[in-house]
Amino acid sequence: MTEKKFPKKYNHDFEEQIYEEWNQKGYFSPEKLEEIKWNLKDRFMISMPPPNVTGVLHLWHALMLSIEDAMVRYARMKWKKTLWIPWTDHAWIATQVVVEKKLAKEEWKTRHDLGREKFLEKVWEWVRFSRSTIISQIKKMWASCDWSREQFTLSEKLSRAVRKSFSNLYKKWKIYQWEYIVNWCPRCQTVLSDIEVKYIPEKGKLYYIKYFVEGKWQAITVATTRPETIFADVAIAVNPRDKRYKKWIWKNVYIPIVNRPIPVIADEEVDPAFGTGALKITPTHDPDDFEIGKKHWLPMDRFAIDWEWKFTELAPDFLVWKPVEEVFDNLIQVLDEIGNLEKIEDYEHNVPHCDRCWTIVQPMVSKQWFVDVKEFAQKSIEAVKKGDTKILPERFNKTFFDWLENIRPWCISRQLRWWHRIPVWTCKKGHINVFDDQQILNNWLDVDQKSDIILSLIIFNLIADSRLKNPFNIEELIKLLTTPSLTPQEGRVVDVYLKVYRQMLQELSIDEKTKNKLSSEIKKIESIFDLENEKNLIKAWEKLVDILENSYLIEKVGDKYRFTLICQECWDKDLRQEEDVLDTWFSSALWPFSVLWWPENTDDLKEYYPNDVLETGYDILFFRVARMMMMWFANMNEEPFKNVYLHGLVRDAKGEKMSKSKWNVVDPLKVIEKYGADSLRLALVRWVTPGNDIKYSDEKVEGNWKFLNKLWNASRFVYLNVNQEWNIKFEYDLLYEDIKNNVDELGEFDKWILAELDELINQVEKYMDKFMLWEAINKIVDFAWSLYCDWFIEISKIEKSELTLKILVYVLGTIYKLLHPFAPFVTEKLWHLVGFDWDLIVQDYPKPIWWLQKSVKINLFIDLVGEFRKLRNKLWLKPHETVDVVIQANEDYIKFLSDNINLLKTLIKADNVLLDSWKSEGIFEWYDVSVVYDIKLWLKGNKKLSKSEQIEILEKKLKEEKQFLQTLKNILSNEEFLKNAPKKVIEQKRKKMEEVEKKILKLEVELKKLKAL
């Protein structure tokens, strides 16, 4: 390679090319890794938290991908069979809201105008576009995940897993239908989970309303923020010990305007000191009232407001069927006119809003599907307490336990069109049937083994997923089966299902005859859809019709076919599937095992179960982590992952949350375009610690770009010098062995850098194994920037042994290896430019030489040179100006300096160096003095400073140190910092404060002496 082939400037435009080469060579696949490294010692599995298909890549994704990719690349280099599965989430409510807005803007229509089928077509059209967008953006961060295993929560196999999990829980009596108070969005027309409700402080009003006692001129006043719900009141609750209201207990009061009587009830939970001490009880519109209503067996069927947030028939005529917001002022006016409004006060409170459309969320009693997760919550708690699953940082254990110990039934039904539909079918008599394809297969095995079953199972799944109409014609079926799968890398829809049932067939405990029949069915369907049969399509279709007409539960209706499920209790064939869909977290909670092709016991499931790490944000510890653990115990009865790594939020430079309204949102793709992915990844990982937020700034990215530029320049220097000597390709392992076997030929500074490198390798490996990524990367950067670039390269220009050039190359190659998990592209590029063989991504992790001890003398030498350079700066000397110096130390160290006197003179630009032992008591006038440990230094430049100039410099330095000390004191007096920061960070701050205090004391003494002269 000539000089022209090693570019002078670092430019990141090679990143995409390198990524494509890696992908084409199959390096992201664990099977390919096993081919290259045939004796892999262990395995490592991590599943990517799924980005929403409606989203765009933002800094949260960039942080998540940077952390996970570093973990994955490290595992590969540690000889682990490594699997990182990418996938996307269908984002049910977010997707529906986006498509509805698009529909309203472009066609002036609602989803109700289109109907379910047409609306779903629009949704699919949008999802195909947006999903490909987010996937391409993930690739722009150059994540080294196995794209051959990419998944989507609505894919054919993951949808089967959802139905299987629902069926498992239903059979265990954990899933049931129940009337309960839920979060209802009138705009989205669906129930919302707690995570989709955002509470916003708002200035509202507190209305004091009188409820007149039956037969009396007296009234009980109630304070409420929601007077619109009074028409659904069923009682007024007071504390039985409250003397003000004791006489009215079990008397009736009248609901204002409509004059409907309701009882006054006694409840110990009512706080007499809160408000007026009397509460209106509206069970259908308030969670607390719902609990009181259940406790006292109060009516639960009175609604003042309907699902569209209009007044119901319980309201007076002037309000009925009118939107609440339009006639609210009329209601307040009437209450005032008839004497039921005592007063109105300003009142600030938290108001729940829909996270997607920002409509005010309304509590409503509704019949919904719930999961009783208490048993699985307890198992999850025990797994963390026993250490089977470790949460990093540990301080989140308490939050995790608090949530799960107080967990309530999980509402899993949603009133949306987008997806997964609840796998419940109900007959005319109201019998509930839960089906999955395993249940249908079992029914066939029990009653009818003459008909064909495999095609029936495929059709059942397609109908249950609302992808195939029922009834359907043969053309519709063939078109769908030959459509690319929702995970296109797996082929067509029919290919996915045949693969599933081949696996299922291996696991079935059935007689050989039945197994052969099922195998024959799979082969027949496979032959029909074989690409070679395209010339004989008509004959192939005729064969499919023959199979279809002999298939279990398939009936011919005219020119169409109907798949007919049968009620398991009354044998009714007229069953209707539940219209509601499942909470998106139900399917997302399955991903640690569903992406491994569960419920089949596949090779992937055997190999990579449980996952090694779940990496995600601390803000969704409950909503994602806890639910995944509970669902794993519900289906697999074991913890889903060994470690939970919780990263913090990415905030702007001021520490504020990023939002479009604040104009502080950062597009990571634009940052990558300007600085490259490596610079962004380093900027994010270097400053993130588990559970703590990170402040982002472009300056941090630019600072890391400068580091990579420095590494590039150092690599080019080494290449040019080494190339002049040898002009050969390097094999890293041979270099390692050559240096290890020739330790006696190494120079003193060669041994020093190798010993420092050994310590670095050990430290970084320890940090990586403990997931302390920020510690690892900072150690690598400090070593590469300071010890290697600033010192060893500079020293090698002046003094070198016969092995120094090889050591320059070897240490540089080791830096590339250590840095590769964090900055994979520039390290891969430099690895090849410098002349190393093979691709860096599949190299082994470096190992220390072990035979070398750290050199205290050389580290002290470096400190001395550094201190002399500070003295030069203090005297405002220019780089070319020389100095005279005196060093006073013990005799042993004086000898070491004497042996390296030429190197010392060159590094500090000295004309004369006087080495003086401690025995001397000479005073060197006009010299600036400093101390490094117990060694005294004197430096005299050509430029002499007056006494006043020296005092000015010292006072300026003293002021800076005192300001820094105050900053440290402020940090260490901050209770929030002491509560959340890692112990090691706190200890570092305290140690730093002690150092600064000593420095201040030293400066004050020096200043006092100078002033006394």
mmCIF file with all atom_site columns, N, CA and C in Angstrom, residues 154-161 163 419-420 437 453-468 477 480-487 490-505 518 522 525-526 529 597 600:
data_model
loop_
_atom_site.group_PDB
_atom_site.id
_atom_site.type_symbol
_atom_site.label_atom_id
_atom_site.label_alt_id
_atom_site.label_comp_id
_atom_site.label_asym_id
_atom_site.label_entity_id
_atom_site.label_seq_id
_atom_site.pdbx_PDB_ins_code
_atom_site.Cartn_x
_atom_site.Cartn_y
_atom_site.Cartn_z
_atom_site.occupancy
_atom_site.B_iso_or_equiv
_atom_site.pdbx_formal_charge
_atom_site.auth_seq_id
_atom_site.auth_comp_id
_atom_site.auth_asym_id
_atom_site.auth_atom_id
_atom_site.pdbx_PDB_model_num
ATOM 1   N N  . LEU A 1 154 ? -46.768 -8.668  14.345 1.00 0.00 ? 154 LEU A N  1
ATOM 2   C CA . LEU A 1 154 ? -47.930 -9.226  13.645 1.00 0.00 ? 154 LEU A CA 1
ATOM 3   C C  . LEU A 1 154 ? -47.546 -10.322 12.657 1.00 0.00 ? 154 LEU A C  1
ATOM 4   N N  . SER A 1 155 ? -46.282 -10.722 12.674 1.00 0.00 ? 155 SER A N  1
ATOM 5   C CA . SER A 1 155 ? -45.864 -11.766 11.737 1.00 0.00 ? 155 SER A CA 1
ATOM 6   C C  . SER A 1 155 ? -46.637 -13.055 12.009 1.00 0.00 ? 155 SER A C  1
ATOM 7   N N  . GLU A 1 156 ? -46.595 -13.941 11.042 1.00 0.00 ? 156 GLU A N  1
ATOM 8   C CA . GLU A 1 156 ? -47.373 -15.173 11.131 1.00 0.00 ? 156 GLU A CA 1
ATOM 9   C C  . GLU A 1 156 ? -47.038 -15.972 12.392 1.00 0.00 ? 156 GLU A C  1
ATOM 10  N N  . LYS A 1 157 ? -45.763 -16.098 12.683 1.00 0.00 ? 157 LYS A N  1
ATOM 11  C CA . LYS A 1 157 ? -45.406 -16.964 13.815 1.00 0.00 ? 157 LYS A CA 1
ATOM 12  C C  . LYS A 1 157 ? -45.617 -16.268 15.160 1.00 0.00 ? 157 LYS A C  1
ATOM 13  N N  . LEU A 1 158 ? -45.398 -14.955 15.235 1.00 0.00 ? 158 LEU A N  1
ATOM 14  C CA . LEU A 1 158 ? -45.617 -14.260 16.500 1.00 0.00 ? 158 LEU A CA 1
ATOM 15  C C  . LEU A 1 158 ? -47.105 -14.139 16.818 1.00 0.00 ? 158 LEU A C  1
ATOM 16  N N  . SER A 1 159 ? -47.943 -14.051 15.794 1.00 0.00 ? 159 SER A N  1
ATOM 17  C CA . SER A 1 159 ? -49.392 -14.034 16.029 1.00 0.00 ? 159 SER A CA 1
ATOM 18  C C  . SER A 1 159 ? -49.854 -15.369 16.598 1.00 0.00 ? 159 SER A C  1
ATOM 19  N N  . ARG A 1 160 ? -49.281 -16.464 16.120 1.00 0.00 ? 160 ARG A N  1
ATOM 20  C CA . ARG A 1 160 ? -49.595 -17.781 16.686 1.00 0.00 ? 160 ARG A CA 1
ATOM 21  C C  . ARG A 1 160 ? -49.202 -17.826 18.163 1.00 0.00 ? 160 ARG A C  1
ATOM 22  N N  . ALA A 1 161 ? -48.049 -17.245 18.496 1.00 0.00 ? 161 ALA A N  1
ATOM 23  C CA . ALA A 1 161 ? -47.588 -17.239 19.882 1.00 0.00 ? 161 ALA A CA 1
ATOM 24  C C  . ALA A 1 161 ? -48.551 -16.474 20.777 1.00 0.00 ? 161 ALA A C  1
ATOM 25  N N  . ARG A 1 163 ? -51.833 -16.128 20.355 1.00 0.00 ? 163 ARG A N  1
ATOM 26  C CA . ARG A 1 163 ? -53.013 -16.969 20.598 1.00 0.00 ? 163 ARG A CA 1
ATOM 27  C C  . ARG A 1 163 ? -52.698 -18.108 21.564 1.00 0.00 ? 163 ARG A C  1
ATOM 28  N N  . TRP A 1 419 ? -54.736 -4.496  16.198 1.00 0.00 ? 419 TRP A N  1
ATOM 29  C CA . TRP A 1 419 ? -54.607 -5.904  16.045 1.00 0.00 ? 419 TRP A CA 1
ATOM 30  C C  . TRP A 1 419 ? -53.851 -6.426  17.201 1.00 0.00 ? 419 TRP A C  1
ATOM 31  N N  . HIS A 1 420 ? -53.666 -7.531  17.797 1.00 0.00 ? 420 HIS A N  1
ATOM 32  C CA . HIS A 1 420 ? -54.189 -8.851  17.473 1.00 0.00 ? 420 HIS A CA 1
ATOM 33  C C  . HIS A 1 420 ? -55.617 -8.990  17.992 1.00 0.00 ? 420 HIS A C  1
ATOM 34  N N  . ASP A 1 437 ? -54.265 -22.978 17.103 1.00 0.00 ? 437 ASP A N  1
ATOM 35  C CA . ASP A 1 437 ? -54.185 -24.084 16.142 1.00 0.00 ? 437 ASP A CA 1
ATOM 36  C C  . ASP A 1 437 ? -53.872 -25.412 16.815 1.00 0.00 ? 437 ASP A C  1
ATOM 37  N N  . ILE A 1 453 ? -55.718 -31.883 7.671  1.00 0.00 ? 453 ILE A N  1
ATOM 38  C CA . ILE A 1 453 ? -55.726 -30.908 8.771  1.00 0.00 ? 453 ILE A CA 1
ATOM 39  C C  . ILE A 1 453 ? -54.754 -29.743 8.568  1.00 0.00 ? 453 ILE A C  1
ATOM 40  N N  . ILE A 1 454 ? -53.631 -29.964 7.895  1.00 0.00 ? 454 ILE A N  1
ATOM 41  C CA . ILE A 1 454 ? -52.589 -28.916 7.824  1.00 0.00 ? 454 ILE A CA 1
ATOM 42  C C  . ILE A 1 454 ? -53.111 -27.652 7.157  1.00 0.00 ? 454 ILE A C  1
ATOM 43  N N  . LEU A 1 455 ? -53.803 -27.779 6.025  1.00 0.00 ? 455 LEU A N  1
ATOM 44  C CA . LEU A 1 455 ? -54.346 -26.602 5.346  1.00 0.00 ? 455 LEU A CA 1
ATOM 45  C C  . LEU A 1 455 ? -55.391 -25.913 6.226  1.00 0.00 ? 455 LEU A C  1
ATOM 46  N N  . SER A 1 456 ? -56.150 -26.717 6.972  1.00 0.00 ? 456 SER A N  1
ATOM 47  C CA . SER A 1 456 ? -57.139 -26.141 7.893  1.00 0.00 ? 456 SER A CA 1
ATOM 48  C C  . SER A 1 456 ? -56.467 -25.283 8.957  1.00 0.00 ? 456 SER A C  1
ATOM 49  N N  . LEU A 1 457 ? -55.340 -25.743 9.476  1.00 0.00 ? 457 LEU A N  1
ATOM 50  C CA . LEU A 1 457 ? -54.617 -24.975 10.494 1.00 0.00 ? 457 LEU A CA 1
ATOM 51  C C  . LEU A 1 457 ? -54.109 -23.655 9.927  1.00 0.00 ? 457 LEU A C  1
ATOM 52  N N  . ILE A 1 458 ? -53.604 -23.704 8.700  1.00 0.00 ? 458 ILE A N  1
ATOM 53  C CA . ILE A 1 458 ? -53.114 -22.473 8.058  1.00 0.00 ? 458 ILE A CA 1
ATOM 54  C C  . ILE A 1 458 ? -54.264 -21.483 7.879  1.00 0.00 ? 458 ILE A C  1
ATOM 55  N N  . ILE A 1 459 ? -55.399 -21.985 7.376  1.00 0.00 ? 459 ILE A N  1
ATOM 56  C CA . ILE A 1 459 ? -56.564 -21.126 7.137  1.00 0.00 ? 459 ILE A CA 1
ATOM 57  C C  . ILE A 1 459 ? -57.091 -20.554 8.445  1.00 0.00 ? 459 ILE A C  1
ATOM 58  N N  . PHE A 1 460 ? -57.124 -21.367 9.494  1.00 0.00 ? 460 PHE A N  1
ATOM 59  C CA . PHE A 1 460 ? -57.568 -20.861 10.798 1.00 0.00 ? 460 PHE A CA 1
ATOM 60  C C  . PHE A 1 460 ? -56.724 -19.667 11.223 1.00 0.00 ? 460 PHE A C  1
ATOM 61  N N  . ASN A 1 461 ? -55.409 -19.776 11.129 1.00 0.00 ? 461 ASN A N  1
ATOM 62  C CA . ASN A 1 461 ? -54.523 -18.683 11.544 1.00 0.00 ? 461 ASN A CA 1
ATOM 63  C C  . ASN A 1 461 ? -54.766 -17.427 10.720 1.00 0.00 ? 461 ASN A C  1
ATOM 64  N N  . LEU A 1 462 ? -54.957 -17.578 9.433  1.00 0.00 ? 462 LEU A N  1
ATOM 65  C CA . LEU A 1 462 ? -55.173 -16.415 8.566  1.00 0.00 ? 462 LEU A CA 1
ATOM 66  C C  . LEU A 1 462 ? -56.502 -15.720 8.876  1.00 0.00 ? 462 LEU A C  1
ATOM 67  N N  . ILE A 1 463 ? -57.519 -16.500 9.191  1.00 0.00 ? 463 ILE A N  1
ATOM 68  C CA . ILE A 1 463 ? -58.823 -15.914 9.549  1.00 0.00 ? 463 ILE A CA 1
ATOM 69  C C  . ILE A 1 463 ? -58.753 -15.259 10.921 1.00 0.00 ? 463 ILE A C  1
ATOM 70  N N  . ALA A 1 464 ? -58.095 -15.928 11.860 1.00 0.00 ? 464 ALA A N  1
ATOM 71  C CA . ALA A 1 464 ? -57.967 -15.372 13.211 1.00 0.00 ? 464 ALA A CA 1
ATOM 72  C C  . ALA A 1 464 ? -57.182 -14.071 13.202 1.00 0.00 ? 464 ALA A C  1
ATOM 73  N N  . ASP A 1 465 ? -56.288 -13.928 12.234 1.00 0.00 ? 465 ASP A N  1
ATOM 74  C CA . ASP A 1 465 ? -55.496 -12.691 12.099 1.00 0.00 ? 465 ASP A CA 1
ATOM 75  C C  . ASP A 1 465 ? -56.198 -11.639 11.240 1.00 0.00 ? 465 ASP A C  1
ATOM 76  N N  . SER A 1 466 ? -57.453 -11.951 10.804 1.00 0.00 ? 466 SER A N  1
ATOM 77  C CA . SER A 1 466 ? -58.213 -11.031 9.936  1.00 0.00 ? 466 SER A CA 1
ATOM 78  C C  . SER A 1 466 ? -57.506 -10.759 8.620  1.00 0.00 ? 466 SER A C  1
ATOM 79  N N  . ARG A 1 467 ? -56.738 -11.710 8.153  1.00 0.00 ? 467 ARG A N  1
ATOM 80  C CA . ARG A 1 467 ? -56.062 -11.543 6.863  1.00 0.00 ? 467 ARG A CA 1
ATOM 81  C C  . ARG A 1 467 ? -56.814 -12.250 5.737  1.00 0.00 ? 467 ARG A C  1
ATOM 82  N N  . LEU A 1 468 ? -57.680 -13.193 6.102  1.00 0.00 ? 468 LEU A N  1
ATOM 83  C CA . LEU A 1 468 ? -58.479 -13.917 5.107  1.00 0.00 ? 468 LEU A CA 1
ATOM 84  C C  . LEU A 1 468 ? -59.943 -13.820 5.503  1.00 0.00 ? 468 LEU A C  1
ATOM 85  N N  . LEU A 1 477 ? -57.404 -17.251 -1.377 1.00 0.00 ? 477 LEU A N  1
ATOM 86  C CA . LEU A 1 477 ? -56.528 -18.072 -0.562 1.00 0.00 ? 477 LEU A CA 1
ATOM 87  C C  . LEU A 1 477 ? -55.145 -18.195 -1.199 1.00 0.00 ? 477 LEU A C  1
ATOM 88  N N  . LEU A 1 480 ? -53.110 -14.954 -1.039 1.00 0.00 ? 480 LEU A N  1
ATOM 89  C CA . LEU A 1 480 ? -52.562 -14.678 0.282  1.00 0.00 ? 480 LEU A CA 1
ATOM 90  C C  . LEU A 1 480 ? -51.407 -15.616 0.616  1.00 0.00 ? 480 LEU A C  1
ATOM 91  N N  . LEU A 1 481 ? -51.554 -16.891 0.290  1.00 0.00 ? 481 LEU A N  1
ATOM 92  C CA . LEU A 1 481 ? -50.506 -17.859 0.599  1.00 0.00 ? 481 LEU A CA 1
ATOM 93  C C  . LEU A 1 481 ? -49.220 -17.584 -0.173 1.00 0.00 ? 481 LEU A C  1
ATOM 94  N N  . THR A 1 482 ? -49.340 -17.020 -1.357 1.00 0.00 ? 482 THR A N  1
ATOM 95  C CA . THR A 1 482 ? -48.156 -16.738 -2.177 1.00 0.00 ? 482 THR A CA 1
ATOM 96  C C  . THR A 1 482 ? -47.622 -15.321 -1.972 1.00 0.00 ? 482 THR A C  1
ATOM 97  N N  . THR A 1 483 ? -48.282 -14.563 -1.091 1.00 0.00 ? 483 THR A N  1
ATOM 98  C CA . THR A 1 483 ? -47.806 -13.223 -0.739 1.00 0.00 ? 483 THR A CA 1
ATOM 99  C C  . THR A 1 483 ? -46.548 -13.344 0.118  1.00 0.00 ? 483 THR A C  1
ATOM 100 N N  . PRO A 1 484 ? -45.599 -12.420 -0.038 1.00 0.00 ? 484 PRO A N  1
ATOM 101 C CA . PRO A 1 484 ? -44.428 -12.452 0.852  1.00 0.00 ? 484 PRO A CA 1
ATOM 102 C C  . PRO A 1 484 ? -44.857 -12.365 2.309  1.00 0.00 ? 484 PRO A C  1
ATOM 103 N N  . SER A 1 485 ? -44.171 -13.105 3.146  1.00 0.00 ? 485 SER A N  1
ATOM 104 C CA . SER A 1 485 ? -44.463 -13.098 4.583  1.00 0.00 ? 485 SER A CA 1
ATOM 105 C C  . SER A 1 485 ? -44.280 -11.692 5.149  1.00 0.00 ? 485 SER A C  1
ATOM 106 N N  . LEU A 1 486 ? -44.878 -11.466 6.311  1.00 0.00 ? 486 LEU A N  1
ATOM 107 C CA . LEU A 1 486 ? -44.669 -10.183 6.992  1.00 0.00 ? 486 LEU A CA 1
ATOM 108 C C  . LEU A 1 486 ? -43.226 -10.042 7.471  1.00 0.00 ? 486 LEU A C  1
ATOM 109 N N  . THR A 1 487 ? -42.503 -11.154 7.470  1.00 0.00 ? 487 THR A N  1
ATOM 110 C CA . THR A 1 487 ? -41.049 -11.125 7.645  1.00 0.00 ? 487 THR A CA 1
ATOM 111 C C  . THR A 1 487 ? -40.468 -11.700 6.345  1.00 0.00 ? 487 THR A C  1
ATOM 112 N N  . GLU A 1 490 ? -38.202 -14.755 5.273  1.00 0.00 ? 490 GLU A N  1
ATOM 113 C CA . GLU A 1 490 ? -38.609 -16.143 5.483  1.00 0.00 ? 490 GLU A CA 1
ATOM 114 C C  . GLU A 1 490 ? -39.398 -16.712 4.315  1.00 0.00 ? 490 GLU A C  1
ATOM 115 N N  . GLY A 1 491 ? -39.552 -15.928 3.249  1.00 0.00 ? 491 GLY A N  1
ATOM 116 C CA . GLY A 1 491 ? -40.261 -16.420 2.075  1.00 0.00 ? 491 GLY A CA 1
ATOM 117 C C  . GLY A 1 491 ? -41.711 -15.979 2.050  1.00 0.00 ? 491 GLY A C  1
ATOM 118 N N  . ARG A 1 492 ? -42.565 -16.851 1.502  1.00 0.00 ? 492 ARG A N  1
ATOM 119 C CA . ARG A 1 492 ? -43.989 -16.538 1.374  1.00 0.00 ? 492 ARG A CA 1
ATOM 120 C C  . ARG A 1 492 ? -44.748 -16.968 2.638  1.00 0.00 ? 492 ARG A C  1
ATOM 121 N N  . VAL A 1 493 ? -45.988 -16.537 2.715  1.00 0.00 ? 493 VAL A N  1
ATOM 122 C CA . VAL A 1 493 ? -46.825 -16.888 3.859  1.00 0.00 ? 493 VAL A CA 1
ATOM 123 C C  . VAL A 1 493 ? -46.900 -18.396 4.017  1.00 0.00 ? 493 VAL A C  1
ATOM 124 N N  . VAL A 1 494 ? -47.122 -19.113 2.927  1.00 0.00 ? 494 VAL A N  1
ATOM 125 C CA . VAL A 1 494 ? -47.241 -20.575 2.993  1.00 0.00 ? 494 VAL A CA 1
ATOM 126 C C  . VAL A 1 494 ? -45.948 -21.211 3.476  1.00 0.00 ? 494 VAL A C  1
ATOM 127 N N  . ASP A 1 495 ? -44.800 -20.627 3.108  1.00 0.00 ? 495 ASP A N  1
ATOM 128 C CA . ASP A 1 495 ? -43.503 -21.181 3.533  1.00 0.00 ? 495 ASP A CA 1
ATOM 129 C C  . ASP A 1 495 ? -43.343 -21.122 5.044  1.00 0.00 ? 495 ASP A C  1
ATOM 130 N N  . VAL A 1 496 ? -43.784 -20.018 5.629  1.00 0.00 ? 496 VAL A N  1
ATOM 131 C CA . VAL A 1 496 ? -43.662 -19.847 7.084  1.00 0.00 ? 496 VAL A CA 1
ATOM 132 C C  . VAL A 1 496 ? -44.485 -20.904 7.815  1.00 0.00 ? 496 VAL A C  1
ATOM 133 N N  . TYR A 1 497 ? -45.737 -21.069 7.380  1.00 0.00 ? 497 TYR A N  1
ATOM 134 C CA . TYR A 1 497 ? -46.610 -22.018 8.075  1.00 0.00 ? 497 TYR A CA 1
ATOM 135 C C  . TYR A 1 497 ? -46.134 -23.457 7.902  1.00 0.00 ? 497 TYR A C  1
ATOM 136 N N  . LEU A 1 498 ? -45.654 -23.806 6.717  1.00 0.00 ? 498 LEU A N  1
ATOM 137 C CA . LEU A 1 498 ? -45.159 -25.170 6.512  1.00 0.00 ? 498 LEU A CA 1
ATOM 138 C C  . LEU A 1 498 ? -43.937 -25.443 7.382  1.00 0.00 ? 498 LEU A C  1
ATOM 139 N N  . LYS A 1 499 ? -43.088 -24.426 7.544  1.00 0.00 ? 499 LYS A N  1
ATOM 140 C CA . LYS A 1 499 ? -41.927 -24.571 8.426  1.00 0.00 ? 499 LYS A CA 1
ATOM 141 C C  . LYS A 1 499 ? -42.382 -24.791 9.868  1.00 0.00 ? 499 LYS A C  1
ATOM 142 N N  . VAL A 1 500 ? -43.404 -24.048 10.281 1.00 0.00 ? 500 VAL A N  1
ATOM 143 C CA . VAL A 1 500 ? -43.953 -24.188 11.630 1.00 0.00 ? 500 VAL A CA 1
ATOM 144 C C  . VAL A 1 500 ? -44.465 -25.593 11.860 1.00 0.00 ? 500 VAL A C  1
ATOM 145 N N  . TYR A 1 501 ? -45.238 -26.105 10.901 1.00 0.00 ? 501 TYR A N  1
ATOM 146 C CA . TYR A 1 501 ? -45.875 -27.405 11.121 1.00 0.00 ? 501 TYR A CA 1
ATOM 147 C C  . TYR A 1 501 ? -44.914 -28.567 10.937 1.00 0.00 ? 501 TYR A C  1
ATOM 148 N N  . ARG A 1 502 ? -43.846 -28.353 10.188 1.00 0.00 ? 502 ARG A N  1
ATOM 149 C CA . ARG A 1 502 ? -42.799 -29.387 10.159 1.00 0.00 ? 502 ARG A CA 1
ATOM 150 C C  . ARG A 1 502 ? -42.163 -29.517 11.546 1.00 0.00 ? 502 ARG A C  1
ATOM 151 N N  . GLN A 1 503 ? -41.918 -28.370 12.179 1.00 0.00 ? 503 GLN A N  1
ATOM 152 C CA . GLN A 1 503 ? -41.350 -28.380 13.528 1.00 0.00 ? 503 GLN A CA 1
ATOM 153 C C  . GLN A 1 503 ? -42.336 -28.986 14.528 1.00 0.00 ? 503 GLN A C  1
ATOM 154 N N  . MET A 1 504 ? -43.603 -28.586 14.426 1.00 0.00 ? 504 MET A N  1
ATOM 155 C CA . MET A 1 504 ? -44.626 -29.104 15.334 1.00 0.00 ? 504 MET A CA 1
ATOM 156 C C  . MET A 1 504 ? -44.735 -30.614 15.209 1.00 0.00 ? 504 MET A C  1
ATOM 157 N N  . LEU A 1 505 ? -44.640 -31.112 13.981 1.00 0.00 ? 505 LEU A N  1
ATOM 158 C CA . LEU A 1 505 ? -44.774 -32.545 13.724 1.00 0.00 ? 505 LEU A CA 1
ATOM 159 C C  . LEU A 1 505 ? -43.676 -33.333 14.451 1.00 0.00 ? 505 LEU A C  1
ATOM 160 N N  . LEU A 1 518 ? -49.626 -36.641 8.352  1.00 0.00 ? 518 LEU A N  1
ATOM 161 C CA . LEU A 1 518 ? -49.397 -35.195 8.453  1.00 0.00 ? 518 LEU A CA 1
ATOM 162 C C  . LEU A 1 518 ? -48.182 -34.774 7.633  1.00 0.00 ? 518 LEU A C  1
ATOM 163 N N  . ILE A 1 522 ? -48.053 -32.062 4.421  1.00 0.00 ? 522 ILE A N  1
ATOM 164 C CA . ILE A 1 522 ? -47.114 -30.935 4.286  1.00 0.00 ? 522 ILE A CA 1
ATOM 165 C C  . ILE A 1 522 ? -46.397 -31.008 2.941  1.00 0.00 ? 522 ILE A C  1
ATOM 166 N N  . ILE A 1 525 ? -48.781 -29.941 0.026  1.00 0.00 ? 525 ILE A N  1
ATOM 167 C CA . ILE A 1 525 ? -48.965 -28.484 -0.072 1.00 0.00 ? 525 ILE A CA 1
ATOM 168 C C  . ILE A 1 525 ? -47.685 -27.836 -0.576 1.00 0.00 ? 525 ILE A C  1
ATOM 169 N N  . GLU A 1 526 ? -46.550 -28.339 -0.121 1.00 0.00 ? 526 GLU A N  1
ATOM 170 C CA . GLU A 1 526 ? -45.261 -27.794 -0.544 1.00 0.00 ? 526 GLU A CA 1
ATOM 171 C C  . GLU A 1 526 ? -45.066 -27.968 -2.044 1.00 0.00 ? 526 GLU A C  1
ATOM 172 N N  . PHE A 1 529 ? -47.077 -25.463 -4.162 1.00 0.00 ? 529 PHE A N  1
ATOM 173 C CA . PHE A 1 529 ? -46.553 -24.094 -4.216 1.00 0.00 ? 529 PHE A CA 1
ATOM 174 C C  . PHE A 1 529 ? -45.072 -24.047 -4.571 1.00 0.00 ? 529 PHE A C  1
ATOM 175 N N  . TRP A 1 597 ? -39.315 -18.612 18.031 1.00 0.00 ? 597 TRP A N  1
ATOM 176 C CA . TRP A 1 597 ? -40.281 -19.529 17.396 1.00 0.00 ? 597 TRP A CA 1
ATOM 177 C C  . TRP A 1 597 ? -41.101 -20.331 18.407 1.00 0.00 ? 597 TRP A C  1
ATOM 178 N N  . GLU A 1 600 ? -43.240 -23.645 19.444 1.00 0.00 ? 600 GLU A N  1
ATOM 179 C CA . GLU A 1 600 ? -42.481 -24.843 19.083 1.00 0.00 ? 600 GLU A CA 1
ATOM 180 C C  . GLU A 1 600 ? -41.133 -24.826 19.817 1.00 0.00 ? 600 GLU A C  1
#
